[in-house]
Tab-separated table of C-alpha atoms and ligand atoms in Angstrom:
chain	number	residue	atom	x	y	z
A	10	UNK	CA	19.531	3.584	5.812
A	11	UNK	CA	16.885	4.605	8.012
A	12	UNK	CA	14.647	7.854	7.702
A	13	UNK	CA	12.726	8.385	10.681
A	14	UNK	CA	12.261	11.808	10.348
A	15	UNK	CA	11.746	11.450	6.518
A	16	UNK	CA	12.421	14.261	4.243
A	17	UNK	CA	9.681	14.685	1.365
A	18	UNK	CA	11.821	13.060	-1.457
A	19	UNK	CA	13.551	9.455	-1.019
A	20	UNK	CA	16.190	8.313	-3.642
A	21	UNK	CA	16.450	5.660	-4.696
A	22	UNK	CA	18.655	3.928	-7.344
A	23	UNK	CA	17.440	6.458	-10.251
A	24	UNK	CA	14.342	7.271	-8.689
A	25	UNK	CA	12.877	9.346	-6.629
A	26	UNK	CA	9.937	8.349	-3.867
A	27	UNK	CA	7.907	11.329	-2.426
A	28	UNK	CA	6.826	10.989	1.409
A	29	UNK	CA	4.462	13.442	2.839
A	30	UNK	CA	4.255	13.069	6.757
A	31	UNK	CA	0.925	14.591	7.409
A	32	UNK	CA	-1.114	14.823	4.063
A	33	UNK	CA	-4.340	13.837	6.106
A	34	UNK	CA	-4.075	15.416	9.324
A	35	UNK	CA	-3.924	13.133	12.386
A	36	UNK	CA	-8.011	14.214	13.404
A	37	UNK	CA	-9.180	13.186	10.337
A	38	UNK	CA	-6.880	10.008	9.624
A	39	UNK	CA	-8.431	8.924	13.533
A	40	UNK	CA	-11.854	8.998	11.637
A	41	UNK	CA	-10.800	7.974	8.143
A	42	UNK	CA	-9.288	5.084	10.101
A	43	UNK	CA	-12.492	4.169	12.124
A	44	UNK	CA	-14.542	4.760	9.281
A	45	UNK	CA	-12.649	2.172	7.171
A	46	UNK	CA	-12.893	-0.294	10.201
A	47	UNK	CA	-16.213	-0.059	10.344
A	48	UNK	CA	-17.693	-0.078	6.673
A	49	UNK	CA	-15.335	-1.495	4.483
A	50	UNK	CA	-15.738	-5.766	4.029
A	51	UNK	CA	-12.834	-6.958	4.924
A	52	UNK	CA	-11.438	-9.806	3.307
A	53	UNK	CA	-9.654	-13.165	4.433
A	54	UNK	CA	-7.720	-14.505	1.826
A	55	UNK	CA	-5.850	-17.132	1.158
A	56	UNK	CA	-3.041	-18.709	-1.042
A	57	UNK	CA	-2.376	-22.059	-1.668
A	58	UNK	CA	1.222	-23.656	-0.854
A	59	UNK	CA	1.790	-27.112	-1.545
A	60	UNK	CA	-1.584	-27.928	-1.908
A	61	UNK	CA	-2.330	-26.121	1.482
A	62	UNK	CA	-4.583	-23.329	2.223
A	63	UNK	CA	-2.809	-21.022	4.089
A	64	UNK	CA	-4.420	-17.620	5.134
A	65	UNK	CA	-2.784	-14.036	4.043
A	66	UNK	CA	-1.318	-12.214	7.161
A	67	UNK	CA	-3.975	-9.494	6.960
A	68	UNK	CA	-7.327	-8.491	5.748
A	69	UNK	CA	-7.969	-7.163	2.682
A	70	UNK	CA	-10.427	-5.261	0.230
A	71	UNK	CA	-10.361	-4.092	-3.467
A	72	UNK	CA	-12.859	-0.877	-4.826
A	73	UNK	CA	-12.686	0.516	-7.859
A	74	UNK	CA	-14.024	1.568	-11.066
A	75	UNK	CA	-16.370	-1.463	-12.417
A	76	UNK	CA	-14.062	-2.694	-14.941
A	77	UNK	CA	-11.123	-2.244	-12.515
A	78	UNK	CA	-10.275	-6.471	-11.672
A	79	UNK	CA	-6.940	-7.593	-10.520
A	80	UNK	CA	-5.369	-10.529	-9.978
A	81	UNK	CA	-1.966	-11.166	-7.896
A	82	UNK	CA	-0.915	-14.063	-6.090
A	83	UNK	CA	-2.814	-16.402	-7.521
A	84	UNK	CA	-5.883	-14.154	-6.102
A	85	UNK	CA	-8.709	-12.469	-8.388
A	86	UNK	CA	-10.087	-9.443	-6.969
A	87	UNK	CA	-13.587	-8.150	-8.718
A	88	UNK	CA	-13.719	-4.301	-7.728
A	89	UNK	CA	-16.683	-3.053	-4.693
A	90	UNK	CA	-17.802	0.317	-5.688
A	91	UNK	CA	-16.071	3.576	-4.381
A	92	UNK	CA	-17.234	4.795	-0.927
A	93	UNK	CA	-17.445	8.520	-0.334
A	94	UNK	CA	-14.806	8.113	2.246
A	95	UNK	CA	-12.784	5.849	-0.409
A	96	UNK	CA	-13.524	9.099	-3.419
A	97	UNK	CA	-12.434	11.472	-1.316
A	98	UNK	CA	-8.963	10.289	-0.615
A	99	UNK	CA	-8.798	9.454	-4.436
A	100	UNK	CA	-9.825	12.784	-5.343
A	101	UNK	CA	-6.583	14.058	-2.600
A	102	UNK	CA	-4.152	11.624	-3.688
A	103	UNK	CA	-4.807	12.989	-7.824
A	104	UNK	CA	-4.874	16.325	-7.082
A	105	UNK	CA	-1.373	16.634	-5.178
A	106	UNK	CA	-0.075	13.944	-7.404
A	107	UNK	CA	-1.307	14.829	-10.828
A	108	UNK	CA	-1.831	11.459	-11.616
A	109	UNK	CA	-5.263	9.519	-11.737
A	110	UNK	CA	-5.975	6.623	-10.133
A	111	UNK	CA	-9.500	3.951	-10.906
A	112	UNK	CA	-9.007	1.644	-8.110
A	113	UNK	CA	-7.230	0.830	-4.236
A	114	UNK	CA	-5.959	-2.155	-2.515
A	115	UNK	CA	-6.717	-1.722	1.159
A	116	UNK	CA	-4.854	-3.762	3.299
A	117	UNK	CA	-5.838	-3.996	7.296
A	118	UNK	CA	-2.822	-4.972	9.395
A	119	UNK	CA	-4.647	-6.220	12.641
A	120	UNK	CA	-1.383	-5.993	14.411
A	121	UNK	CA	2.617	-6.571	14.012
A	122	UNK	CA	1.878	-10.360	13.313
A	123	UNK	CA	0.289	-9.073	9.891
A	124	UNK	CA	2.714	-8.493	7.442
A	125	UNK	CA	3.315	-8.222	3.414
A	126	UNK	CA	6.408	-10.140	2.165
A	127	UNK	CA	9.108	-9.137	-0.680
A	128	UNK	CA	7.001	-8.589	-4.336
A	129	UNK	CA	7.031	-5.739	-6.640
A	130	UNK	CA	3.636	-4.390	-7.889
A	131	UNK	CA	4.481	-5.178	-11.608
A	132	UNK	CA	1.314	-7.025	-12.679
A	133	UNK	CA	0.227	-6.890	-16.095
A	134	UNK	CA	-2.749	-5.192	-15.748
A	135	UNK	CA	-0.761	-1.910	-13.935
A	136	UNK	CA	0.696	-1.005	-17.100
A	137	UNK	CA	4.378	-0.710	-18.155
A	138	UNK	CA	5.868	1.586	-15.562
A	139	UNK	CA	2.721	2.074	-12.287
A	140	UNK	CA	2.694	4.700	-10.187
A	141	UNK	CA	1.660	3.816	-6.978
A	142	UNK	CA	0.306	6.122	-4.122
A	143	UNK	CA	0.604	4.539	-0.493
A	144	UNK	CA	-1.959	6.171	1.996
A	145	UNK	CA	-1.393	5.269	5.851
A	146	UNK	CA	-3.587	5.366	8.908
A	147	UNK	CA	-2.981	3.611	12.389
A	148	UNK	CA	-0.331	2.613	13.692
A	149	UNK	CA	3.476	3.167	12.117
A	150	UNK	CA	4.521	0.276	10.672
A	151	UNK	CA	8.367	0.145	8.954
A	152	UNK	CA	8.300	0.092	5.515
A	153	UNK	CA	11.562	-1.942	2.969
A	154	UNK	CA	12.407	-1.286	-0.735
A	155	UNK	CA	15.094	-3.899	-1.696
A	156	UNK	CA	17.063	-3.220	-5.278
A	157	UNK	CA	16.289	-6.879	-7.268
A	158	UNK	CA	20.447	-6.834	-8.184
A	159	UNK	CA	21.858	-5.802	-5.505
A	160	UNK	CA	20.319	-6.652	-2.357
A	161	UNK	CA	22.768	-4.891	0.248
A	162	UNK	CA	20.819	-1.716	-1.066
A	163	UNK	CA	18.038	-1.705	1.124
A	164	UNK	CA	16.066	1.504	2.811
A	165	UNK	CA	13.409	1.348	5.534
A	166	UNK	CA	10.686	4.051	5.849
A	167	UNK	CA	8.664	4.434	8.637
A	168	UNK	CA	4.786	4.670	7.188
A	169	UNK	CA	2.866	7.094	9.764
A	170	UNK	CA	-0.880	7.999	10.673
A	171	UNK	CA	-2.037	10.135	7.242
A	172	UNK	CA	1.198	9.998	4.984
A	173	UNK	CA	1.849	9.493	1.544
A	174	UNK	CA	3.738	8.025	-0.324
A	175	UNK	CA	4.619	7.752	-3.918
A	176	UNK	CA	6.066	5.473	-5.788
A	177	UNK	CA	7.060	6.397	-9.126
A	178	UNK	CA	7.095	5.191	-12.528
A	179	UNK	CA	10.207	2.783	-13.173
A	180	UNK	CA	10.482	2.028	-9.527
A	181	UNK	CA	8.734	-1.418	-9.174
A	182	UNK	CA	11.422	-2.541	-12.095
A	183	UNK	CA	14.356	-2.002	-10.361
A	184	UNK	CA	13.200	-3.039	-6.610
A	185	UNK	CA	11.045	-5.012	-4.163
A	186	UNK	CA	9.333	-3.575	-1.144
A	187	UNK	CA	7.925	-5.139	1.702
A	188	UNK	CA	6.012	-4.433	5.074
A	189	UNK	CA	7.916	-6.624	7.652
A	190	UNK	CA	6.514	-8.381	10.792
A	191	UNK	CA	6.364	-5.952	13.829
A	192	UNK	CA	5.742	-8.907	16.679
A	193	UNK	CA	5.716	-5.897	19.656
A	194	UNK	CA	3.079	-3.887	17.591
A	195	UNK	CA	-0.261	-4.581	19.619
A	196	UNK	CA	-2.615	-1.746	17.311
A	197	UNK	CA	-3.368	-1.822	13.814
A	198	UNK	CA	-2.492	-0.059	10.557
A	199	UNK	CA	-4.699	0.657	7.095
A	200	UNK	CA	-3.019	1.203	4.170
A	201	UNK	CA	-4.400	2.270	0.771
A	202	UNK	CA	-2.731	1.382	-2.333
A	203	UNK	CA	-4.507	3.544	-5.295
A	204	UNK	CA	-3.620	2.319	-8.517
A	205	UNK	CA	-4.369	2.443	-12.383
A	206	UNK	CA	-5.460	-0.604	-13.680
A	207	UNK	CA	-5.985	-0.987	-17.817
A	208	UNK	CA	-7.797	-3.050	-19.592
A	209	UNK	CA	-6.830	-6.631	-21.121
B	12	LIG	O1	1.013	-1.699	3.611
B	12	LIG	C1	1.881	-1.192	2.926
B	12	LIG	O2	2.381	-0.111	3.168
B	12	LIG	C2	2.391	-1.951	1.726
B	12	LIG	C3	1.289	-2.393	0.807
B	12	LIG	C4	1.850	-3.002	-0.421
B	12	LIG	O3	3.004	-3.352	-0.494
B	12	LIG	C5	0.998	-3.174	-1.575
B	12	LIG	O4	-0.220	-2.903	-1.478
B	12	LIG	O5	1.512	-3.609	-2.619
């Protein structure tokens, strides 16, 4: 199924996924977005395959709280510190959500050629059951959740300049998501991923 014009609540198998079109307004996600560009150290990493180096299709960054580390992929990520910019949208994301967050994957898709493939965000350091709040700015880039028994059940959501969206507890156990190569997308996208992360 598609949603284009997405309706605020998204089921799926026995959950439900809230997407807000609009929860930063398109003036401020223009400068949220160049502001991000501009100040945030962006990241090249890479994974190893085979014994090869190959490079992640996009740039990264991880901020948080200090004690806030992460590791997926094979990757360790040691938190930067918050930005104002970064505590802000933190401080937006908790209060519509009620839920509170200590640190945020940002991911910079430099155009449709960058991409994130099939993986659930189920490492052990999220906890049992993560919530996960999705902030978008840039360009719209398509968005898949894939049930882990039964792949035929498959949804795309279009991700557009300042929505959110929220995944909710028990979501990442049933399902995958991905964010597909776009090859005809020219301009990029910034997505924030705020999460909790616990202690070992
Ligand atoms: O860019 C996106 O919307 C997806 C990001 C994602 O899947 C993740 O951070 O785990």
């Amino acid at each position: 199924m598609i949603y284009n014009k997405a309706p605020n609540f998204i089921d799926f198998d026995a959950y439900t996924i809230e997407l807000l079109k609009n929860f930063i307004s398109i003036e401020e996600s223009r400068k949220v977005y160049e502001k991000l560009l501009s100040t945030i150290d962006w990241r090249q990493d890479f994974l190893t395959f085979g014994g090869k180096r190959v490079p992640i299709p996009r740039l990264q960054a991880w901020h948080g709280d200090a004690d806030a580390s992460y590791s997926y992929s094979g990757l360790a990520l040691k938190p930067a510190s918050w930005t104002e910019t970064l505590l802000a949208l933190k401080d937006q994301v908790e209060n519509h959500s009620g839920y509170k967050f200590n640190s945020v994957l940002l991911n910079y898709y430099r155009d449709g050629r960058d991409s994130m493939s099939w993986h659930s965000d189920n490492e052990k350091e999220l906890g049992q059951d993560p919530v996960i709040a999705s902030l978008s700015f840039g360009q719209t880039r398509k968005f898949s959740l894939r049930h882990n028994q039964n792949k035929a059940n498959k949804i795309n959501i279009y991700l557009d300049d300042g929505c959110l969206l929220i995944m909710p507890k028990g979501l990442q156990s049933v399902c995958m998501h991905q964010l597909p190569k776009q090859p005809e997308i020219t301009s990029g996208r910034i997505n924030l991923t705020f999460r909790m992360i616990y202690g070992p």
